[in-house]
PDB file of C-alpha atoms in Angstrom:
ATOM      1  CA  UNK A   1       4.724  -2.784   4.892  1.00 44.00           C
ATOM      2  CA  UNK A   2       5.696  -2.364   8.550  1.00 40.00           C
ATOM      3  CA  UNK A   3       3.565  -0.548  11.112  1.00 36.00           C
ATOM      4  CA  UNK A   4       5.025   1.243  13.807  1.00 36.00           C
ATOM      5  CA  UNK A   5       2.379   2.459  16.190  1.00 36.00           C
ATOM      6  CA  UNK A   6       4.028   4.260  18.876  1.00 36.00           C
ATOM      7  CA  UNK A   7       5.152   1.360  20.476  1.00 32.00           C
ATOM      8  CA  UNK A   8       3.067  -1.245  18.690  1.00 34.00           C
ATOM      9  CA  UNK A   9       4.353  -3.073  16.186  1.00 30.00           C
ATOM     10  CA  UNK A  10       2.848  -4.606  12.766  1.00 31.00           C
ATOM     11  CA  UNK A  11       4.748  -5.599   9.834  1.00 33.00           C
ATOM     12  CA  UNK A  12       3.351  -6.697   6.201  1.00 36.00           C
ATOM     13  CA  UNK A  13       6.419  -7.908   3.668  1.00 38.00           C
ATOM     14  CA  UNK A  14       5.375  -7.932  -0.111  1.00 37.00           C
ATOM     15  CA  UNK A  15       7.436 -10.044  -0.950  1.00 34.00           C
ATOM     16  CA  UNK A  16       8.842 -10.448  -4.922  1.00 33.00           C
ATOM     17  CA  UNK A  17       7.782 -12.658  -7.645  1.00 33.00           C
ATOM     18  CA  UNK A  18       8.216 -15.859  -8.835  1.00 36.00           C
ATOM     19  CA  UNK A  19       5.958 -15.712 -11.783  1.00 38.00           C
ATOM     20  CA  UNK A  20       3.472 -13.797 -10.328  1.00 39.00           C
ATOM     21  CA  UNK A  21       2.324 -14.897  -7.137  1.00 40.00           C
ATOM     22  CA  UNK A  22       3.162 -13.395  -3.888  1.00 42.00           C
ATOM     23  CA  UNK A  23       4.254 -15.285  -0.634  1.00 39.00           C
ATOM     24  CA  UNK A  24       2.100 -14.377   2.029  1.00 38.00           C
ATOM     25  CA  UNK A  25       4.176 -13.726   5.790  1.00 38.00           C
ATOM     26  CA  UNK A  26       3.081 -12.355   9.173  1.00 34.00           C
ATOM     27  CA  UNK A  27       4.851 -11.174  11.825  1.00 37.00           C
ATOM     28  CA  UNK A  28       3.363  -9.232  14.716  1.00 34.00           C
ATOM     29  CA  UNK A  29       4.855  -8.152  18.384  1.00 35.00           C
ATOM     30  CA  UNK A  30       6.011  -5.220  20.777  1.00 31.00           C
ATOM     31  CA  UNK A  31       8.933  -2.920  20.644  1.00 31.00           C
ATOM     32  CA  UNK A  32       9.394  -0.736  23.072  1.00 33.00           C
ATOM     33  CA  UNK A  33      12.034   1.446  22.019  1.00 31.00           C
ATOM     34  CA  UNK A  34      10.130   2.718  19.228  1.00 30.00           C
ATOM     35  CA  UNK A  35       9.457   5.919  19.420  1.00 33.00           C
ATOM     36  CA  UNK A  36       8.922   7.237  15.755  1.00 36.00           C
ATOM     37  CA  UNK A  37       6.037   8.587  14.741  1.00 40.00           C
ATOM     38  CA  UNK A  38       3.787   6.428  12.891  1.00 44.00           C
ATOM     39  CA  UNK A  39       4.939   4.408   9.569  1.00 51.00           C
ATOM     40  CA  UNK A  40       3.576   1.663   7.830  1.00 52.00           C
ATOM     41  CA  UNK A  41       6.039  -0.441   5.302  1.00 56.00           C
ATOM     42  CA  UNK A  42       4.396  -3.270   3.537  1.00 59.00           C
ATOM     43  CA  UNK A  43       5.541  -6.766   4.626  1.00 53.00           C
ATOM     44  CA  UNK A  44       3.154  -8.832   6.643  1.00 46.00           C
ATOM     45  CA  UNK A  45      -0.202  -8.223   8.418  1.00 50.00           C
ATOM     46  CA  UNK A  46      -2.373  -9.336  10.810  1.00 45.00           C
ATOM     47  CA  UNK A  47      -5.996  -9.804  10.545  1.00 45.00           C
ATOM     48  CA  UNK A  48      -8.096  -8.902  13.081  1.00 43.00           C
ATOM     49  CA  UNK A  49     -11.506  -7.120  14.381  1.00 43.00           C
ATOM     50  CA  UNK A  50     -12.100  -3.247  15.089  1.00 48.00           C
ATOM     51  CA  UNK A  51     -14.298  -0.906  16.313  1.00 45.00           C
ATOM     52  CA  UNK A  52     -16.262   1.176  14.477  1.00 50.00           C
ATOM     53  CA  UNK A  53     -14.263   4.123  12.794  1.00 49.00           C
ATOM     54  CA  UNK A  54     -16.102   6.933  14.443  1.00 47.00           C
ATOM     55  CA  UNK A  55     -15.785   5.436  17.803  1.00 44.00           C
ATOM     56  CA  UNK A  56     -12.301   6.723  19.058  1.00 43.00           C
ATOM     57  CA  UNK A  57     -10.108   9.835  17.877  1.00 51.00           C
ATOM     58  CA  UNK A  58      -7.437   7.722  16.172  1.00 59.00           C
ATOM     59  CA  UNK A  59      -4.445   9.038  13.849  1.00 71.00           C
ATOM     60  CA  UNK A  60      -3.927   6.989  10.626  1.00 75.00           C
ATOM     61  CA  UNK A  61      -0.186   5.492  10.428  1.00 77.00           C
ATOM     62  CA  UNK A  62       2.217   6.601   8.005  1.00 81.00           C
ATOM     63  CA  UNK A  63       2.797   3.881   5.243  1.00 89.00           C
ATOM     64  CA  UNK A  64       5.978   3.027   3.082  1.00 92.00           C
ATOM     65  CA  UNK A  65       4.964   1.400  -0.664  1.00 95.00           C
ATOM     66  CA  UNK A  66       8.443   1.660  -2.383  1.00 95.00           C
ATOM     67  CA  UNK A  67      11.109   4.822  -2.583  1.00 93.00           C
ATOM     68  CA  UNK A  68       9.332   5.765  -5.975  1.00 94.00           C
ATOM     69  CA  UNK A  69       6.046   5.635  -4.973  1.00 96.00           C
ATOM     70  CA  UNK A  70       6.862   7.431  -1.211  1.00 96.00           C
ATOM     71  CA  UNK A  71       8.700   9.897  -2.839  1.00 95.00           C
ATOM     72  CA  UNK A  72       5.829  11.018  -4.779  1.00 95.00           C
ATOM     73  CA  UNK A  73       3.366  11.257  -2.268  1.00 96.00           C
ATOM     74  CA  UNK A  74       5.872  13.255  -0.596  1.00 95.00           C
ATOM     75  CA  UNK A  75       6.141  15.900  -2.912  1.00 95.00           C
ATOM     76  CA  UNK A  76       2.665  15.999  -3.473  1.00 94.00           C
ATOM     77  CA  UNK A  77       2.118  15.997   0.166  1.00 93.00           C
ATOM     78  CA  UNK A  78       4.692  18.886   0.916  1.00 94.00           C
ATOM     79  CA  UNK A  79       3.248  21.657   2.152  1.00 93.00           C
ATOM     80  CA  UNK A  80      -0.156  20.440   2.628  1.00 94.00           C
ATOM     81  CA  UNK A  81      -1.816  20.254   6.672  1.00 93.00           C
ATOM     82  CA  UNK A  82      -1.695  17.675   8.831  1.00 92.00           C
ATOM     83  CA  UNK A  83      -5.406  17.064   8.528  1.00 93.00           C
ATOM     84  CA  UNK A  84      -4.699  16.536   4.528  1.00 95.00           C
ATOM     85  CA  UNK A  85      -2.022  14.126   4.801  1.00 94.00           C
ATOM     86  CA  UNK A  86      -3.713  12.583   7.872  1.00 94.00           C
ATOM     87  CA  UNK A  87      -6.744  12.018   5.329  1.00 96.00           C
ATOM     88  CA  UNK A  88      -4.683  10.396   2.762  1.00 96.00           C
ATOM     89  CA  UNK A  89      -2.973   7.927   5.343  1.00 95.00           C
ATOM     90  CA  UNK A  90      -6.455   6.839   6.361  1.00 95.00           C
ATOM     91  CA  UNK A  91      -7.301   5.875   2.652  1.00 97.00           C
ATOM     92  CA  UNK A  92      -4.309   3.785   2.730  1.00 97.00           C
ATOM     93  CA  UNK A  93      -5.272   2.109   6.375  1.00 95.00           C
ATOM     94  CA  UNK A  94      -8.753   1.674   5.987  1.00 95.00           C
ATOM     95  CA  UNK A  95      -9.508   2.098   2.635  1.00 97.00           C
ATOM     96  CA  UNK A  96      -6.954   0.183   0.668  1.00 97.00           C
ATOM     97  CA  UNK A  97      -5.294  -2.383   3.600  1.00 96.00           C
ATOM     98  CA  UNK A  98      -7.896  -2.136   5.883  1.00 91.00           C
ATOM     99  CA  UNK A  99      -6.702  -5.556   8.013  1.00 83.00           C
ATOM    100  CA  UNK A 100     -10.394  -6.074   9.639  1.00 82.00           C
ATOM    101  CA  UNK A 101     -10.867  -9.716   9.348  1.00 74.00           C
ATOM    102  CA  UNK A 102     -14.481 -10.144   8.938  1.00 84.00           C
ATOM    103  CA  UNK A 103     -14.817  -8.016   5.785  1.00 92.00           C
ATOM    104  CA  UNK A 104     -16.031  -9.617   2.603  1.00 94.00           C
ATOM    105  CA  UNK A 105     -14.425  -9.051  -0.745  1.00 93.00           C
ATOM    106  CA  UNK A 106     -17.968  -7.298  -1.934  1.00 95.00           C
ATOM    107  CA  UNK A 107     -17.137  -4.706   1.026  1.00 96.00           C
ATOM    108  CA  UNK A 108     -13.500  -4.627   0.420  1.00 96.00           C
ATOM    109  CA  UNK A 109     -14.176  -3.901  -2.889  1.00 96.00           C
ATOM    110  CA  UNK A 110     -16.585  -1.456  -1.913  1.00 96.00           C
ATOM    111  CA  UNK A 111     -14.467   0.507   0.818  1.00 97.00           C
ATOM    112  CA  UNK A 112     -11.307   0.804  -2.246  1.00 97.00           C
ATOM    113  CA  UNK A 113     -14.199   2.744  -4.289  1.00 96.00           C
ATOM    114  CA  UNK A 114     -14.756   4.894  -0.889  1.00 97.00           C
ATOM    115  CA  UNK A 115     -11.065   5.425  -0.854  1.00 97.00           C
ATOM    116  CA  UNK A 116     -11.092   6.222  -4.804  1.00 97.00           C
ATOM    117  CA  UNK A 117     -13.601   8.780  -4.059  1.00 96.00           C
ATOM    118  CA  UNK A 118     -12.173  10.924  -1.390  1.00 97.00           C
ATOM    119  CA  UNK A 119      -9.023  10.712  -3.177  1.00 97.00           C
ATOM    120  CA  UNK A 120     -10.683  12.376  -5.765  1.00 95.00           C
ATOM    121  CA  UNK A 121     -11.822  14.694  -3.458  1.00 96.00           C
ATOM    122  CA  UNK A 122      -8.626  15.720  -1.823  1.00 96.00           C
ATOM    123  CA  UNK A 123      -6.922  16.214  -5.696  1.00 95.00           C
ATOM    124  CA  UNK A 124      -9.912  18.380  -6.145  1.00 93.00           C
ATOM    125  CA  UNK A 125     -10.071  20.085  -3.491  1.00 93.00           C
ATOM    126  CA  UNK A 126      -6.572  20.621  -2.177  1.00 94.00           C
ATOM    127  CA  UNK A 127      -4.059  19.959  -5.235  1.00 95.00           C
ATOM    128  CA  UNK A 128      -2.852  21.570  -8.271  1.00 90.00           C
ATOM    129  CA  UNK A 129      -3.303  20.462 -12.102  1.00 88.00           C
ATOM    130  CA  UNK A 130       0.153  18.120 -12.083  1.00 93.00           C
ATOM    131  CA  UNK A 131      -0.166  17.454  -8.388  1.00 95.00           C
ATOM    132  CA  UNK A 132      -3.402  16.106  -8.397  1.00 96.00           C
ATOM    133  CA  UNK A 133      -3.180  13.440 -11.563  1.00 96.00           C
ATOM    134  CA  UNK A 134       0.495  12.504  -9.940  1.00 96.00           C
ATOM    135  CA  UNK A 135      -1.527  12.083  -6.535  1.00 97.00           C
ATOM    136  CA  UNK A 136      -4.437   9.973  -8.370  1.00 97.00           C
ATOM    137  CA  UNK A 137      -2.009   8.192 -10.541  1.00 97.00           C
ATOM    138  CA  UNK A 138      -0.263   7.162  -7.517  1.00 97.00           C
ATOM    139  CA  UNK A 139      -3.645   6.265  -5.789  1.00 98.00           C
ATOM    140  CA  UNK A 140      -5.087   4.248  -8.472  1.00 97.00           C
ATOM    141  CA  UNK A 141      -1.500   2.440  -8.509  1.00 98.00           C
ATOM    142  CA  UNK A 142      -2.158   1.608  -4.450  1.00 98.00           C
ATOM    143  CA  UNK A 143      -5.785   0.830  -5.141  1.00 98.00           C
ATOM    144  CA  UNK A 144      -4.573  -1.987  -7.965  1.00 97.00           C
ATOM    145  CA  UNK A 145      -2.164  -3.152  -5.246  1.00 97.00           C
ATOM    146  CA  UNK A 146      -4.916  -3.788  -3.028  1.00 97.00           C
ATOM    147  CA  UNK A 147      -6.337  -5.714  -5.181  1.00 96.00           C
ATOM    148  CA  UNK A 148      -3.750  -8.501  -4.897  1.00 96.00           C
ATOM    149  CA  UNK A 149      -4.818  -9.422  -1.362  1.00 95.00           C
ATOM    150  CA  UNK A 150      -4.132 -12.811  -0.471  1.00 93.00           C
ATOM    151  CA  UNK A 151      -4.579 -14.647   3.184  1.00 91.00           C
ATOM    152  CA  UNK A 152      -2.777 -17.636   4.156  1.00 90.00           C
ATOM    153  CA  UNK A 153      -5.581 -19.996   5.097  1.00 89.00           C
ATOM    154  CA  UNK A 154      -3.058 -21.844   7.818  1.00 90.00           C
ATOM    155  CA  UNK A 155      -1.905 -18.480   9.637  1.00 89.00           C
ATOM    156  CA  UNK A 156      -4.198 -15.788   8.679  1.00 86.00           C
ATOM    157  CA  UNK A 157      -1.735 -13.695   7.122  1.00 90.00           C
ATOM    158  CA  UNK A 158      -2.295 -11.529   4.731  1.00 92.00           C
ATOM    159  CA  UNK A 159       0.017 -10.263   1.903  1.00 92.00           C
ATOM    160  CA  UNK A 160       0.129  -8.116  -1.325  1.00 95.00           C
ATOM    161  CA  UNK A 161       2.104  -8.043  -4.320  1.00 94.00           C
ATOM    162  CA  UNK A 162       5.373  -6.530  -3.844  1.00 93.00           C
ATOM    163  CA  UNK A 163       6.203  -3.161  -5.673  1.00 95.00           C
ATOM    164  CA  UNK A 164       9.941  -2.826  -6.984  1.00 93.00           C
ATOM    165  CA  UNK A 165      12.316  -1.767  -4.756  1.00 92.00           C
ATOM    166  CA  UNK A 166      15.671   0.195  -4.965  1.00 90.00           C
ATOM    167  CA  UNK A 167      17.621   2.603  -2.562  1.00 91.00           C
ATOM    168  CA  UNK A 168      17.105   6.006  -3.316  1.00 86.00           C
ATOM    169  CA  UNK A 169      19.176   7.399  -6.294  1.00 88.00           C
ATOM    170  CA  UNK A 170      19.836   4.048  -7.929  1.00 92.00           C
ATOM    171  CA  UNK A 171      19.584   3.614 -11.603  1.00 93.00           C
ATOM    172  CA  UNK A 172      16.123   3.064 -13.307  1.00 89.00           C
ATOM    173  CA  UNK A 173      17.794  -1.059 -14.067  1.00 93.00           C
ATOM    174  CA  UNK A 174      18.921  -1.499 -10.281  1.00 94.00           C
ATOM    175  CA  UNK A 175      18.275  -5.246  -8.982  1.00 95.00           C
ATOM    176  CA  UNK A 176      18.599  -6.296  -5.612  1.00 94.00           C
ATOM    177  CA  UNK A 177      20.745  -9.360  -6.240  1.00 95.00           C
ATOM    178  CA  UNK A 178      18.726 -11.578  -3.520  1.00 95.00           C
ATOM    179  CA  UNK A 179      15.870 -10.658  -5.412  1.00 95.00           C
ATOM    180  CA  UNK A 180      17.327 -12.128  -8.708  1.00 96.00           C
ATOM    181  CA  UNK A 181      19.044 -14.957  -6.333  1.00 97.00           C
ATOM    182  CA  UNK A 182      15.337 -15.816  -5.363  1.00 96.00           C
ATOM    183  CA  UNK A 183      13.896 -15.669  -8.686  1.00 96.00           C
ATOM    184  CA  UNK A 184      16.320 -17.599 -10.952  1.00 97.00           C
ATOM    185  CA  UNK A 185      18.501 -19.804  -7.959  1.00 97.00           C
ATOM    186  CA  UNK A 186      15.836 -20.691  -5.493  1.00 96.00           C
ATOM    187  CA  UNK A 187      18.323 -23.541  -4.031  1.00 96.00           C
ATOM    188  CA  UNK A 188      20.664 -21.050  -3.304  1.00 96.00           C
ATOM    189  CA  UNK A 189      18.522 -18.237  -2.194  1.00 97.00           C
ATOM    190  CA  UNK A 190      17.132 -20.912   0.855  1.00 96.00           C
ATOM    191  CA  UNK A 191      20.708 -21.276   1.720  1.00 95.00           C
ATOM    192  CA  UNK A 192      21.039 -17.132   1.962  1.00 96.00           C
ATOM    193  CA  UNK A 193      18.001 -17.061   4.117  1.00 94.00           C
ATOM    194  CA  UNK A 194      18.888 -19.756   6.623  1.00 94.00           C
ATOM    195  CA  UNK A 195      22.037 -17.752   7.366  1.00 91.00           C
ATOM    196  CA  UNK A 196      20.525 -14.741   8.253  1.00 87.00           C
ATOM    197  CA  UNK A 197      22.352 -14.395  11.347  1.00 90.00           C
ATOM    198  CA  UNK A 198      25.820 -15.472   9.979  1.00 92.00           C
ATOM    199  CA  UNK A 199      26.743 -11.959   8.001  1.00 93.00           C
ATOM    200  CA  UNK A 200      29.802 -13.568   6.560  1.00 95.00           C
ATOM    201  CA  UNK A 201      28.241 -16.623   5.154  1.00 95.00           C
ATOM    202  CA  UNK A 202      25.544 -14.787   4.280  1.00 94.00           C
ATOM    203  CA  UNK A 203      27.847 -12.361   2.103  1.00 95.00           C
ATOM    204  CA  UNK A 204      29.544 -15.118   0.843  1.00 96.00           C
ATOM    205  CA  UNK A 205      26.956 -16.596  -0.507  1.00 96.00           C
ATOM    206  CA  UNK A 206      25.576 -13.175  -2.176  1.00 95.00           C
ATOM    207  CA  UNK A 207      28.843 -12.623  -4.073  1.00 96.00           C
ATOM    208  CA  UNK A 208      28.875 -16.204  -5.139  1.00 96.00           C
ATOM    209  CA  UNK A 209      25.317 -15.862  -6.642  1.00 97.00           C
ATOM    210  CA  UNK A 210      26.589 -12.762  -8.226  1.00 96.00           C
ATOM    211  CA  UNK A 211      29.648 -14.467 -10.203  1.00 96.00           C
ATOM    212  CA  UNK A 212      27.054 -16.428 -11.284  1.00 96.00           C
ATOM    213  CA  UNK A 213      24.510 -13.878 -12.725  1.00 95.00           C
ATOM    214  CA  UNK A 214      27.472 -12.380 -14.962  1.00 95.00           C
ATOM    215  CA  UNK A 215      27.385 -15.560 -17.186  1.00 97.00           C
ATOM    216  CA  UNK A 216      23.635 -15.526 -17.366  1.00 97.00           C
ATOM    217  CA  UNK A 217      22.726 -11.982 -18.382  1.00 96.00           C
ATOM    218  CA  UNK A 218      18.940 -13.128 -19.594  1.00 97.00           C
ATOM    219  CA  UNK A 219      18.453 -12.815 -15.723  1.00 97.00           C
ATOM    220  CA  UNK A 220      18.480  -9.621 -15.549  1.00 96.00           C
ATOM    221  CA  UNK A 221      16.508  -8.762 -18.673  1.00 97.00           C
ATOM    222  CA  UNK A 222      13.805 -11.366 -17.920  1.00 97.00           C
ATOM    223  CA  UNK A 223      13.251  -9.979 -14.544  1.00 97.00           C
ATOM    224  CA  UNK A 224      13.293  -6.497 -15.199  1.00 97.00           C
ATOM    225  CA  UNK A 225      10.648  -6.441 -18.170  1.00 97.00           C
ATOM    226  CA  UNK A 226       8.645  -9.185 -15.511  1.00 97.00           C
ATOM    227  CA  UNK A 227       8.814  -6.100 -12.716  1.00 96.00           C
ATOM    228  CA  UNK A 228       7.569  -3.819 -16.010  1.00 96.00           C
ATOM    229  CA  UNK A 229       4.965  -5.655 -16.623  1.00 97.00           C
ATOM    230  CA  UNK A 230       3.788  -6.075 -13.305  1.00 96.00           C
ATOM    231  CA  UNK A 231       3.952  -2.226 -12.660  1.00 96.00           C
ATOM    232  CA  UNK A 232       1.893  -1.649 -15.962  1.00 96.00           C
ATOM    233  CA  UNK A 233      -0.491  -4.185 -15.146  1.00 96.00           C
ATOM    234  CA  UNK A 234      -1.236  -2.503 -11.676  1.00 97.00           C
ATOM    235  CA  UNK A 235      -1.499   1.015 -13.119  1.00 96.00           C
ATOM    236  CA  UNK A 236      -4.134  -0.678 -15.661  1.00 96.00           C
ATOM    237  CA  UNK A 237      -6.264  -2.296 -13.289  1.00 96.00           C
ATOM    238  CA  UNK A 238      -9.910  -1.488 -13.315  1.00 95.00           C
ATOM    239  CA  UNK A 239     -11.423   0.024 -10.346  1.00 94.00           C
ATOM    240  CA  UNK A 240     -14.848   0.695 -10.439  1.00 89.00           C
ATOM    241  CA  UNK A 241     -15.828   3.952  -8.258  1.00 91.00           C
ATOM    242  CA  UNK A 242     -19.765   4.183  -8.297  1.00 94.00           C
ATOM    243  CA  UNK A 243     -18.785   7.579  -6.468  1.00 94.00           C
ATOM    244  CA  UNK A 244     -16.729   8.835  -9.498  1.00 89.00           C
ATOM    245  CA  UNK A 245     -19.313  11.780 -10.556  1.00 90.00           C
ATOM    246  CA  UNK A 246     -20.082  12.992  -7.301  1.00 92.00           C
ATOM    247  CA  UNK A 247     -19.553  17.032  -6.438  1.00 88.00           C
ATOM    248  CA  UNK A 248     -16.179  17.493  -4.862  1.00 80.00           C
ATOM    249  CA  UNK A 249     -16.590  21.473  -4.633  1.00 79.00           C
ATOM    250  CA  UNK A 250     -16.464  21.216  -0.717  1.00 89.00           C
ATOM    251  CA  UNK A 251     -16.933  18.755   2.222  1.00 93.00           C
ATOM    252  CA  UNK A 252     -19.835  19.449   3.216  1.00 91.00           C
ATOM    253  CA  UNK A 253     -21.372  18.705  -0.456  1.00 93.00           C
ATOM    254  CA  UNK A 254     -18.883  16.200  -1.180  1.00 95.00           C
ATOM    255  CA  UNK A 255     -20.319  14.304   2.633  1.00 95.00           C
ATOM    256  CA  UNK A 256     -24.080  15.268   1.177  1.00 94.00           C
ATOM    257  CA  UNK A 257     -24.042  13.580  -2.183  1.00 95.00           C
ATOM    258  CA  UNK A 258     -21.986  10.527  -0.966  1.00 96.00           C
ATOM    259  CA  UNK A 259     -24.690   9.678   1.320  1.00 95.00           C
ATOM    260  CA  UNK A 260     -27.345  10.497  -2.040  1.00 94.00           C
ATOM    261  CA  UNK A 261     -25.286   7.738  -4.144  1.00 94.00           C
ATOM    262  CA  UNK A 262     -25.291   5.348  -1.142  1.00 94.00           C
ATOM    263  CA  UNK A 263     -28.797   5.771  -0.451  1.00 93.00           C
ATOM    264  CA  UNK A 264     -29.744   4.752  -4.127  1.00 93.00           C
ATOM    265  CA  UNK A 265     -27.364   2.454  -4.561  1.00 91.00           C
ATOM    266  CA  UNK A 266     -27.625  -1.124  -3.179  1.00 89.00           C
ATOM    267  CA  UNK A 267     -23.869  -1.479  -1.528  1.00 93.00           C
ATOM    268  CA  UNK A 268     -23.227  -4.459   0.477  1.00 93.00           C
ATOM    269  CA  UNK A 269     -22.908  -2.344   3.423  1.00 94.00           C
ATOM    270  CA  UNK A 270     -23.831   1.016   4.169  1.00 94.00           C
ATOM    271  CA  UNK A 271     -23.144   1.063   7.301  1.00 95.00           C
ATOM    272  CA  UNK A 272     -19.406   0.516   7.102  1.00 96.00           C
ATOM    273  CA  UNK A 273     -19.549   2.722   4.516  1.00 96.00           C
ATOM    274  CA  UNK A 274     -21.231   5.611   6.240  1.00 96.00           C
ATOM    275  CA  UNK A 275     -18.689   5.121   9.198  1.00 96.00           C
ATOM    276  CA  UNK A 276     -15.554   5.294   6.670  1.00 96.00           C
ATOM    277  CA  UNK A 277     -16.647   8.132   5.616  1.00 97.00           C
ATOM    278  CA  UNK A 278     -17.706   9.960   8.718  1.00 96.00           C
ATOM    279  CA  UNK A 279     -13.880   9.386  10.032  1.00 94.00           C
ATOM    280  CA  UNK A 280     -12.722  10.944   6.937  1.00 96.00           C
ATOM    281  CA  UNK A 281     -14.936  14.049   7.080  1.00 95.00           C
ATOM    282  CA  UNK A 282     -13.757  14.653  11.121  1.00 93.00           C
ATOM    283  CA  UNK A 283     -10.272  14.398   9.761  1.00 92.00           C
ATOM    284  CA  UNK A 284     -10.992  17.356   7.336  1.00 90.00           C
ATOM    285  CA  UNK A 285     -13.594  19.092   8.996  1.00 76.00           C
ATOM    286  CA  UNK A 286     -11.467  21.822  10.901  1.00 54.00           C
ATOM    287  CA  UNK A 287      -9.709  22.793   7.720  1.00 52.00           C
ATOM    288  CA  UNK A 288     -12.703  22.081   4.904  1.00 52.00           C
ATOM    289  CA  UNK A 289     -13.579  26.495   5.822  1.00 46.00           C
ATOM    290  CA  UNK A 290     -10.416  27.572   3.738  1.00 45.00           C
ATOM    291  CA  UNK A 291     -11.600  25.357   0.587  1.00 50.00           C
ATOM    292  CA  UNK A 292     -15.091  25.313   1.148  1.00 45.00           C
TER     293      UNK A 292
END
């Protein structure tokens, strides 16, 4: 995942699996020539401390997860207000993939619960039946991804399981040859990684692997089965949500019932959840009258 925030740059890579293990990585830096809208691409992430969520005005970054996932989100979000889109990205940034260092596992789990509640409100209040269902399925998948969070104790680098990646318009069974090389010919892949600045040698190694791959059709079959299993596991990840049945008929009622639920249940960090809810309400508040 790569975060482009004005001129600030933060990247997160969700690396491919060897077995079922993701590889953590971290890069941060400054790119003055970036002048794009905020964009986030899953790759590596810096842990940090942050201000309270309602302390300053903040425009959530846009996230890139995979071609398929983002195409689904784009279809659902097409025609929606900027406040709605910001609210969706707020869920990703502050609830699912929050990079604050000090949160405990329990606090992160509670933030995911709050994120699911916010997504349910958005679906029921702003979206039609088919779009609402597709949106919630995608949200559940990404909540599952957020549950795979790992931190490298040596570097503090944060990583998540990588979703299957393919170019737009590629066939369903497309596999990036370098991913297949990483999975089944790790020695060749090490050489391939070492030639990052030598395009000619890099292309030569890739061609050699593609030729070798022809004699191992089982590699493709195994890899595709692993990717399918990964997606099914993520889609079926249990996501507890103690806010599941709160009233989503309008924003003020939603806010009131979520606060009542927080007061009635011993959450680990109620102040954190209240700030998180407040920032979400602020993002949507100006548009709520149209959906009340």
